[in-house]
Amino acid sequence: GLEFLLHNSSMDSSIWIIYVQNIYAHLFRTKASDSELLWIQRLAILLWIWNIISIFVPIVYGLFILAADIVFVIVLPQLICAVYFKWTNSYGAITGYIVGVLLRVGAGE
């Protein structure tokens, strides 16, 4: 099982590299830098993951609950800190993100 996941992950990344190099770099942005192509590849992988998650959620209400969990547990505390506290920095945001994810995953349904 684990070996399949590792090979599948590498294959998916390779497919997105081909997509970014052959389609995005040649059709949309011919003068794109390597860092821009890397960010486009990361965005494409995230969009692919979101699509797979949406396929396996049986009802639309489940997607709403998933999005609400992500917003209220992970994103909202960082937004409040960034807006109202001047001493907030990126280290605190990253730590808050990790703690929020761990608490959400640990709490379960």
GROMACS .gro file of N, CA and C in nm:
model
  327
    1GLY      N    1   0.079  -0.118   0.000
    1GLY     CA    2   0.000   0.000   0.000
    1GLY      C    3   0.084   0.126   0.000
    2LEU      N    4   0.186   0.131   0.089
    2LEU     CA    5   0.268   0.251   0.099
    2LEU      C    6   0.352   0.271  -0.027
    3GLU      N    7   0.402   0.162  -0.082
    3GLU     CA    8   0.483   0.172  -0.204
    3GLU      C    9   0.399   0.226  -0.319
    4PHE      N   10   0.274   0.181  -0.329
    4PHE     CA   11   0.185   0.232  -0.433
    4PHE      C   12   0.163   0.382  -0.418
    5LEU      N   13   0.141   0.427  -0.294
    5LEU     CA   14   0.120   0.570  -0.271
    5LEU      C   15   0.243   0.652  -0.308
    6LEU      N   16   0.360   0.601  -0.274
    6LEU     CA   17   0.483   0.674  -0.307
    6LEU      C   18   0.504   0.683  -0.457
    7HIS      N   19   0.481   0.573  -0.528
    7HIS     CA   20   0.497   0.576  -0.674
    7HIS      C   21   0.389   0.663  -0.738
    8ASN      N   22   0.268   0.655  -0.687
    8ASN     CA   23   0.159   0.735  -0.741
    8ASN      C   24   0.184   0.884  -0.720
    9SER      N   25   0.238   0.920  -0.606
    9SER     CA   26   0.270   1.059  -0.578
    9SER      C   27   0.375   1.112  -0.676
   10SER      N   28   0.477   1.033  -0.700
   10SER     CA   29   0.581   1.073  -0.795
   10SER      C   30   0.525   1.085  -0.935
   11MET      N   31   0.436   0.993  -0.972
   11MET     CA   32   0.377   0.998  -1.105
   11MET      C   33   0.289   1.122  -1.121
   12ASP      N   34   0.210   1.155  -1.019
   12ASP     CA   35   0.126   1.273  -1.027
   12ASP      C   36   0.209   1.400  -1.041
   13SER      N   37   0.316   1.410  -0.965
   13SER     CA   38   0.403   1.527  -0.975
   13SER      C   39   0.466   1.536  -1.112
   14SER      N   40   0.505   1.423  -1.168
   14SER     CA   41   0.564   1.423  -1.302
   14SER      C   42   0.464   1.468  -1.407
   15ILE      N   43   0.339   1.424  -1.391
   15ILE     CA   44   0.236   1.466  -1.486
   15ILE      C   45   0.216   1.617  -1.481
   16TRP      N   46   0.216   1.674  -1.359
   16TRP     CA   47   0.196   1.818  -1.349
   16TRP      C   48   0.317   1.896  -1.398
   17ILE      N   49   0.437   1.839  -1.385
   17ILE     CA   50   0.556   1.904  -1.442
   17ILE      C   51   0.543   1.911  -1.593
   18ILE      N   52   0.498   1.802  -1.654
   18ILE     CA   53   0.480   1.799  -1.799
   18ILE      C   54   0.374   1.901  -1.840
   19TYR      N   55   0.264   1.908  -1.765
   19TYR     CA   56   0.159   2.005  -1.795
   19TYR      C   57   0.213   2.147  -1.790
   20VAL      N   58   0.283   2.179  -1.684
   20VAL     CA   59   0.333   2.316  -1.666
   20VAL      C   60   0.434   2.350  -1.774
   21GLN      N   61   0.526   2.260  -1.803
   21GLN     CA   62   0.630   2.289  -1.902
   21GLN      C   63   0.574   2.298  -2.043
   22ASN      N   64   0.487   2.204  -2.080
   22ASN     CA   65   0.441   2.197  -2.219
   22ASN      C   66   0.323   2.287  -2.250
   23ILE      N   67   0.236   2.309  -2.155
   23ILE     CA   68   0.117   2.388  -2.184
   23ILE      C   69   0.130   2.530  -2.131
   24TYR      N   70   0.153   2.545  -2.001
   24TYR     CA   71   0.158   2.679  -1.944
   24TYR      C   72   0.277   2.759  -1.997
   25ALA      N   73   0.395   2.699  -1.998
   25ALA     CA   74   0.516   2.772  -2.038
   25ALA      C   75   0.518   2.804  -2.187
   26HIS      N   76   0.454   2.723  -2.269
   26HIS     CA   77   0.458   2.748  -2.413
   26HIS      C   78   0.338   2.826  -2.465
   27LEU      N   79   0.223   2.811  -2.401
   27LEU     CA   80   0.104   2.877  -2.452
   27LEU      C   81   0.071   3.007  -2.381
   28PHE      N   82   0.081   3.009  -2.248
   28PHE     CA   83   0.034   3.124  -2.173
   28PHE      C   84   0.144   3.223  -2.138
   29ARG      N   85   0.255   3.175  -2.087
   29ARG     CA   86   0.365   3.262  -2.044
   29ARG      C   87   0.496   3.208  -2.098
   30THR      N   88   0.536   3.255  -2.213
   30THR     CA   89   0.658   3.203  -2.274
   30THR      C   90   0.784   3.251  -2.202
   31LYS      N   91   0.776   3.361  -2.129
   31LYS     CA   92   0.893   3.413  -2.058
   31LYS      C   93   0.882   3.392  -1.907
   32ALA      N   94   0.814   3.289  -1.866
   32ALA     CA   95   0.796   3.262  -1.723
   32ALA      C   96   0.927   3.212  -1.662
   33SER      N   97   0.955   3.259  -1.542
   33SER     CA   98   1.076   3.215  -1.472
   33SER      C   99   1.054   3.076  -1.411
   34ASP      N  100   1.163   3.016  -1.368
   34ASP     CA  101   1.154   2.884  -1.307
   34ASP      C  102   1.074   2.886  -1.177
   35SER      N  103   1.090   2.993  -1.100
   35SER     CA  104   1.014   3.000  -0.974
   35SER      C  105   0.864   3.016  -1.002
   36GLU      N  106   0.828   3.090  -1.106
   36GLU     CA  107   0.687   3.103  -1.141
   36GLU      C  108   0.630   2.969  -1.186
   37LEU      N  109   0.706   2.895  -1.265
   37LEU     CA  110   0.660   2.763  -1.309
   37LEU      C  111   0.644   2.668  -1.191
   38LEU      N  112   0.732   2.680  -1.093
   38LEU     CA  113   0.722   2.596  -0.974
   38LEU      C  114   0.594   2.629  -0.896
   39TRP      N  115   0.562   2.757  -0.884
   39TRP     CA  116   0.440   2.796  -0.813
   39TRP      C  117   0.315   2.753  -0.889
   40ILE      N  118   0.319   2.760  -1.021
   40ILE     CA  119   0.205   2.714  -1.101
   40ILE      C  120   0.186   2.564  -1.084
   41GLN      N  121   0.297   2.490  -1.078
   41GLN     CA  122   0.288   2.345  -1.056
   41GLN      C  123   0.228   2.315  -0.919
   42ARG      N  124   0.269   2.386  -0.817
   42ARG     CA  125   0.214   2.366  -0.683
   42ARG      C  126   0.064   2.397  -0.680
   43LEU      N  127   0.025   2.505  -0.746
   43LEU     CA  128  -0.117   2.542  -0.752
   43LEU      C  129  -0.197   2.435  -0.825
   44ALA      N  130  -0.143   2.382  -0.934
   44ALA     CA  131  -0.213   2.277  -1.008
   44ALA      C  132  -0.230   2.152  -0.924
   45ILE      N  133  -0.130   2.116  -0.846
   45ILE     CA  134  -0.141   1.999  -0.758
   45ILE      C  135  -0.246   2.023  -0.651
   46LEU      N  136  -0.251   2.142  -0.593
   46LEU     CA  137  -0.354   2.173  -0.494
   46LEU      C  138  -0.494   2.166  -0.554
   47LEU      N  139  -0.509   2.220  -0.675
   47LEU     CA  140  -0.640   2.213  -0.740
   47LEU      C  141  -0.680   2.069  -0.768
   48TRP      N  142  -0.584   1.987  -0.806
   48TRP     CA  143  -0.611   1.846  -0.831
   48TRP      C  144  -0.655   1.776  -0.702
   49ILE      N  145  -0.587   1.805  -0.592
   49ILE     CA  146  -0.623   1.745  -0.463
   49ILE      C  147  -0.764   1.789  -0.422
   50TRP      N  148  -0.795   1.917  -0.441
   50TRP     CA  149  -0.929   1.966  -0.406
   50TRP      C  150  -1.036   1.896  -0.490
   51ASN      N  151  -1.007   1.874  -0.618
   51ASN     CA  152  -1.103   1.804  -0.702
   51ASN      C  153  -1.124   1.660  -0.656
   52ILE      N  154  -1.017   1.592  -0.620
   52ILE     CA  155  -1.030   1.454  -0.572
   52ILE      C  156  -1.111   1.450  -0.442
   53ILE      N  157  -1.086   1.544  -0.353
   53ILE     CA  158  -1.163   1.549  -0.227
   53ILE      C  159  -1.311   1.572  -0.258
   54SER      N  160  -1.341   1.661  -0.350
   54SER     CA  161  -1.481   1.690  -0.381
   54SER      C  162  -1.550   1.572  -0.448
   55ILE      N  163  -1.477   1.487  -0.517
   55ILE     CA  164  -1.538   1.370  -0.579
   55ILE      C  165  -1.578   1.268  -0.472
   56PHE      N  166  -1.496   1.251  -0.370
   56PHE     CA  167  -1.521   1.148  -0.270
   56PHE      C  168  -1.612   1.191  -0.156
   57VAL      N  169  -1.650   1.317  -0.150
   57VAL     CA  170  -1.747   1.360  -0.048
   57VAL      C  171  -1.886   1.334  -0.105
   58PRO      N  172  -1.968   1.254  -0.035
   58PRO     CA  173  -2.094   1.210  -0.095
   58PRO      C  174  -2.200   1.320  -0.109
   59ILE      N  175  -2.198   1.422  -0.024
   59ILE     CA  176  -2.300   1.527  -0.033
   59ILE      C  177  -2.232   1.664  -0.031
   60VAL      N  178  -2.299   1.761  -0.087
   60VAL     CA  179  -2.244   1.896  -0.094
   60VAL      C  180  -2.232   1.956   0.046
   61TYR      N  181  -2.322   1.921   0.134
   61TYR     CA  182  -2.316   1.970   0.271
   61TYR      C  183  -2.186   1.928   0.339
   62GLY      N  184  -2.133   1.812   0.304
   62GLY     CA  185  -2.005   1.767   0.358
   62GLY      C  186  -1.891   1.858   0.315
   63LEU      N  187  -1.896   1.907   0.191
   63LEU     CA  188  -1.795   2.003   0.145
   63LEU      C  189  -1.806   2.134   0.221
   64PHE      N  190  -1.929   2.176   0.251
   64PHE     CA  191  -1.948   2.298   0.329
   64PHE      C  192  -1.889   2.284   0.468
   65ILE      N  193  -1.911   2.169   0.531
   65ILE     CA  194  -1.855   2.147   0.665
   65ILE      C  195  -1.703   2.143   0.660
   66LEU      N  196  -1.648   2.078   0.556
   66LEU     CA  197  -1.502   2.072   0.542
   66LEU      C  198  -1.444   2.213   0.524
   67ALA      N  199  -1.508   2.295   0.440
   67ALA     CA  200  -1.460   2.431   0.418
   67ALA      C  201  -1.475   2.515   0.545
   68ALA      N  202  -1.584   2.498   0.616
   68ALA     CA  203  -1.603   2.573   0.740
   68ALA      C  204  -1.500   2.534   0.845
   69ASP      N  205  -1.467   2.406   0.853
   69ASP     CA  206  -1.363   2.362   0.946
   69ASP      C  207  -1.230   2.427   0.914
   70ILE      N  208  -1.196   2.429   0.786
   70ILE     CA  209  -1.068   2.488   0.746
   70ILE      C  210  -1.065   2.637   0.778
   71VAL      N  211  -1.174   2.707   0.749
   71VAL     CA  212  -1.177   2.851   0.771
   71VAL      C  213  -1.177   2.885   0.919
   72PHE      N  214  -1.266   2.824   0.995
   72PHE     CA  215  -1.282   2.865   1.134
   72PHE      C  216  -1.171   2.814   1.226
   73VAL      N  217  -1.111   2.702   1.195
   73VAL     CA  218  -1.010   2.647   1.284
   73VAL      C  219  -0.869   2.692   1.245
   74ILE      N  220  -0.843   2.707   1.116
   74ILE     CA  221  -0.706   2.732   1.072
   74ILE      C  222  -0.686   2.877   1.026
   75VAL      N  223  -0.774   2.928   0.942
   75VAL     CA  224  -0.751   3.058   0.879
   75VAL      C  225  -0.797   3.175   0.966
   76LEU      N  226  -0.914   3.165   1.027
   76LEU     CA  227  -0.971   3.277   1.102
   76LEU      C  228  -0.884   3.325   1.218
   77PRO      N  229  -0.827   3.236   1.301
   77PRO     CA  230  -0.741   3.287   1.409
   77PRO      C  231  -0.620   3.365   1.357
   78GLN      N  232  -0.563   3.321   1.247
   78GLN     CA  233  -0.449   3.393   1.191
   78GLN      C  234  -0.491   3.528   1.136
   79LEU      N  235  -0.607   3.533   1.073
   79LEU     CA  236  -0.657   3.660   1.020
   79LEU      C  237  -0.683   3.759   1.133
   80ILE      N  238  -0.745   3.715   1.239
   80ILE     CA  239  -0.773   3.803   1.353
   80ILE      C  240  -0.643   3.855   1.413
   81CYS      N  241  -0.545   3.767   1.431
   81CYS     CA  242  -0.416   3.811   1.486
   81CYS      C  243  -0.346   3.909   1.393
   82ALA      N  244  -0.351   3.884   1.263
   82ALA     CA  245  -0.283   3.973   1.169
   82ALA      C  246  -0.348   4.110   1.163
   83VAL      N  247  -0.479   4.117   1.179
   83VAL     CA  248  -0.549   4.244   1.169
   83VAL      C  249  -0.540   4.325   1.298
   84TYR      N  250  -0.552   4.260   1.413
   84TYR     CA  251  -0.564   4.333   1.538
   84TYR      C  252  -0.438   4.341   1.623
   85PHE      N  253  -0.338   4.261   1.596
   85PHE     CA  254  -0.216   4.262   1.676
   85PHE      C  255  -0.097   4.296   1.588
   86LYS      N  256  -0.029   4.407   1.619
   86LYS     CA  257   0.082   4.453   1.536
   86LYS      C  258   0.205   4.365   1.550
   87TRP      N  259   0.219   4.294   1.660
   87TRP     CA  260   0.339   4.215   1.684
   87TRP      C  261   0.330   4.075   1.624
   88THR      N  262   0.225   4.047   1.548
   88THR     CA  263   0.211   3.917   1.483
   88THR      C  264   0.311   3.905   1.369
   89ASN      N  265   0.378   3.790   1.360
   89ASN     CA  266   0.476   3.769   1.252
   89ASN      C  267   0.450   3.636   1.183
   90SER      N  268   0.533   3.604   1.085
   90SER     CA  269   0.513   3.483   1.006
   90SER      C  270   0.540   3.357   1.087
   91TYR      N  271   0.632   3.363   1.183
   91TYR     CA  272   0.658   3.245   1.266
   91TYR      C  273   0.535   3.208   1.349
   92GLY      N  274   0.471   3.309   1.403
   92GLY     CA  275   0.348   3.284   1.478
   92GLY      C  276   0.237   3.231   1.389
   93ALA      N  277   0.229   3.282   1.265
   93ALA     CA  278   0.127   3.235   1.173
   93ALA      C  279   0.149   3.088   1.136
   94ILE      N  280   0.273   3.052   1.109
   94ILE     CA  281   0.304   2.913   1.075
   94ILE      C  282   0.277   2.821   1.194
   95THR      N  283   0.318   2.866   1.313
   95THR     CA  284   0.293   2.786   1.433
   95THR      C  285   0.143   2.771   1.458
   96GLY      N  286   0.068   2.880   1.441
   96GLY     CA  287  -0.077   2.873   1.457
   96GLY      C  288  -0.142   2.782   1.356
   97TYR      N  289  -0.092   2.782   1.235
   97TYR     CA  290  -0.144   2.693   1.131
   97TYR      C  291  -0.121   2.547   1.169
   98ILE      N  292   0.001   2.516   1.213
   98ILE     CA  293   0.034   2.377   1.249
   98ILE      C  294  -0.048   2.333   1.370
   99VAL      N  295  -0.059   2.418   1.471
   99VAL     CA  296  -0.137   2.383   1.590
   99VAL      C  297  -0.285   2.366   1.553
  100GLY      N  298  -0.337   2.453   1.467
  100GLY     CA  299  -0.476   2.441   1.425
  100GLY      C  300  -0.503   2.312   1.350
  101VAL      N  301  -0.411   2.275   1.262
  101VAL     CA  302  -0.428   2.149   1.188
  101VAL      C  303  -0.421   2.030   1.284
  102LEU      N  304  -0.324   2.031   1.375
  102LEU     CA  305  -0.311   1.920   1.470
  102LEU      C  306  -0.433   1.908   1.560
  103LEU      N  307  -0.484   2.020   1.606
  103LEU     CA  308  -0.604   2.016   1.691
  103LEU      C  309  -0.726   1.968   1.614
  104ARG      N  310  -0.738   2.011   1.490
  104ARG     CA  311  -0.853   1.970   1.409
  104ARG      C  312  -0.845   1.822   1.376
  105VAL      N  313  -0.729   1.775   1.337
  105VAL     CA  314  -0.713   1.633   1.304
  105VAL      C  315  -0.728   1.548   1.430
  106GLY      N  316  -0.675   1.597   1.541
  106GLY     CA  317  -0.684   1.521   1.666
  106GLY      C  318  -0.823   1.515   1.723
  107ALA      N  319  -0.905   1.616   1.696
  107ALA     CA  320  -1.041   1.618   1.751
  107ALA      C  321  -1.133   1.523   1.678
  108GLY      N  322  -1.109   1.497   1.552
  108GLY     CA  323  -1.195   1.408   1.475
  108GLY      C  324  -1.328   1.473   1.443
  109GLU      N  325  -1.428   1.392   1.420
  109GLU     CA  326  -1.560   1.442   1.385
  109GLU      C  327  -1.642   1.465   1.507
   0.00000   0.00000   0.00000
